[in-house]
XYZ file of C-alpha atoms in Angstrom:
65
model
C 84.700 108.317 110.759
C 81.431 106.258 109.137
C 79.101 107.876 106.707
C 75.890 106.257 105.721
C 76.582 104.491 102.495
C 74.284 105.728 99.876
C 72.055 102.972 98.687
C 73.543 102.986 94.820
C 77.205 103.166 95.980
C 79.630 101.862 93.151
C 82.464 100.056 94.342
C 85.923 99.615 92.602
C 88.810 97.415 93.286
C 91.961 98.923 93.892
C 94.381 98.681 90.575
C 97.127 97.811 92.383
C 95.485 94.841 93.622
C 97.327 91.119 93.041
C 96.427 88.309 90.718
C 94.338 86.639 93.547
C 90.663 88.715 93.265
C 89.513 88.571 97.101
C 92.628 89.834 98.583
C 91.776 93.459 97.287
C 90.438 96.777 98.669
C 87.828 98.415 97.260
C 86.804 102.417 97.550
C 83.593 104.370 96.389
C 82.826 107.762 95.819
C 80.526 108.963 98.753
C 80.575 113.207 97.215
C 82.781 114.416 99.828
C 84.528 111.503 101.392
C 86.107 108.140 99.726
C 85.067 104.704 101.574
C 87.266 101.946 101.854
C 86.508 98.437 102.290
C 87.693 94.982 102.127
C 86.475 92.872 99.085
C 86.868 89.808 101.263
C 84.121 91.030 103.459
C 82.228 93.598 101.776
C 79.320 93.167 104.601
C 81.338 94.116 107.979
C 81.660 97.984 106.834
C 83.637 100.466 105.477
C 86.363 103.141 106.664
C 85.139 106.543 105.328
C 87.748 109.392 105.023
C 87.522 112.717 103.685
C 88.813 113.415 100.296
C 91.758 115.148 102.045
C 92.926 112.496 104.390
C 92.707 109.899 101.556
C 94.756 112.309 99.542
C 97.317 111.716 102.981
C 96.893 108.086 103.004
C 97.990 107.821 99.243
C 100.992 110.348 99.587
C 101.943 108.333 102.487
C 101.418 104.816 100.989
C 103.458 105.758 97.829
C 106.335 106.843 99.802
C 106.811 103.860 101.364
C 109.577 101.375 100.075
C-alpha cells in the first residue's frame, strides 16, 4: 500500500539500528499509517502500512529468535 508522503514528513531511524548509520530503517508518522523506508536510499520510496499491520510486523519481528 503507498500513501502520498506529506510534504513535512519527519523521519526517524529505527533504535535498534547498528553502529554503522546507513544500514538503518527509518519510519514516519503519516496520521493513520506508519511509512517505512530505507536510510540508504531515502529517494526510491517508502512501504506504508496501517497502524495495525505495523503493530503485526513488530509482534512478529520480536518473536523471532
Amino acid at each position: 500500500m503507498s500513501t502520498p508522503e506529506a510534504p513535512q514528513t519527519h523521519w526517524r531511524k529505527s533504535t535498534h539500528s547498528g553502529a554503522v548509520e546507513n544500514e538503518c530503517v527509518e519510519i514516519a508518522d503519516l496520521n493513520d499509517h506508519i511509512a517505512i523506508r530505507d536510510s540508504k536510499n531515502p529517494d526510491t520510496g517508502h512501504l506504508t502500512l496501517t497502524r495495525q499491520s505495523f503493530g503485526a510486523l513488530l509482534t512478529h519481528l520480536t518473536s523471532q529468535p
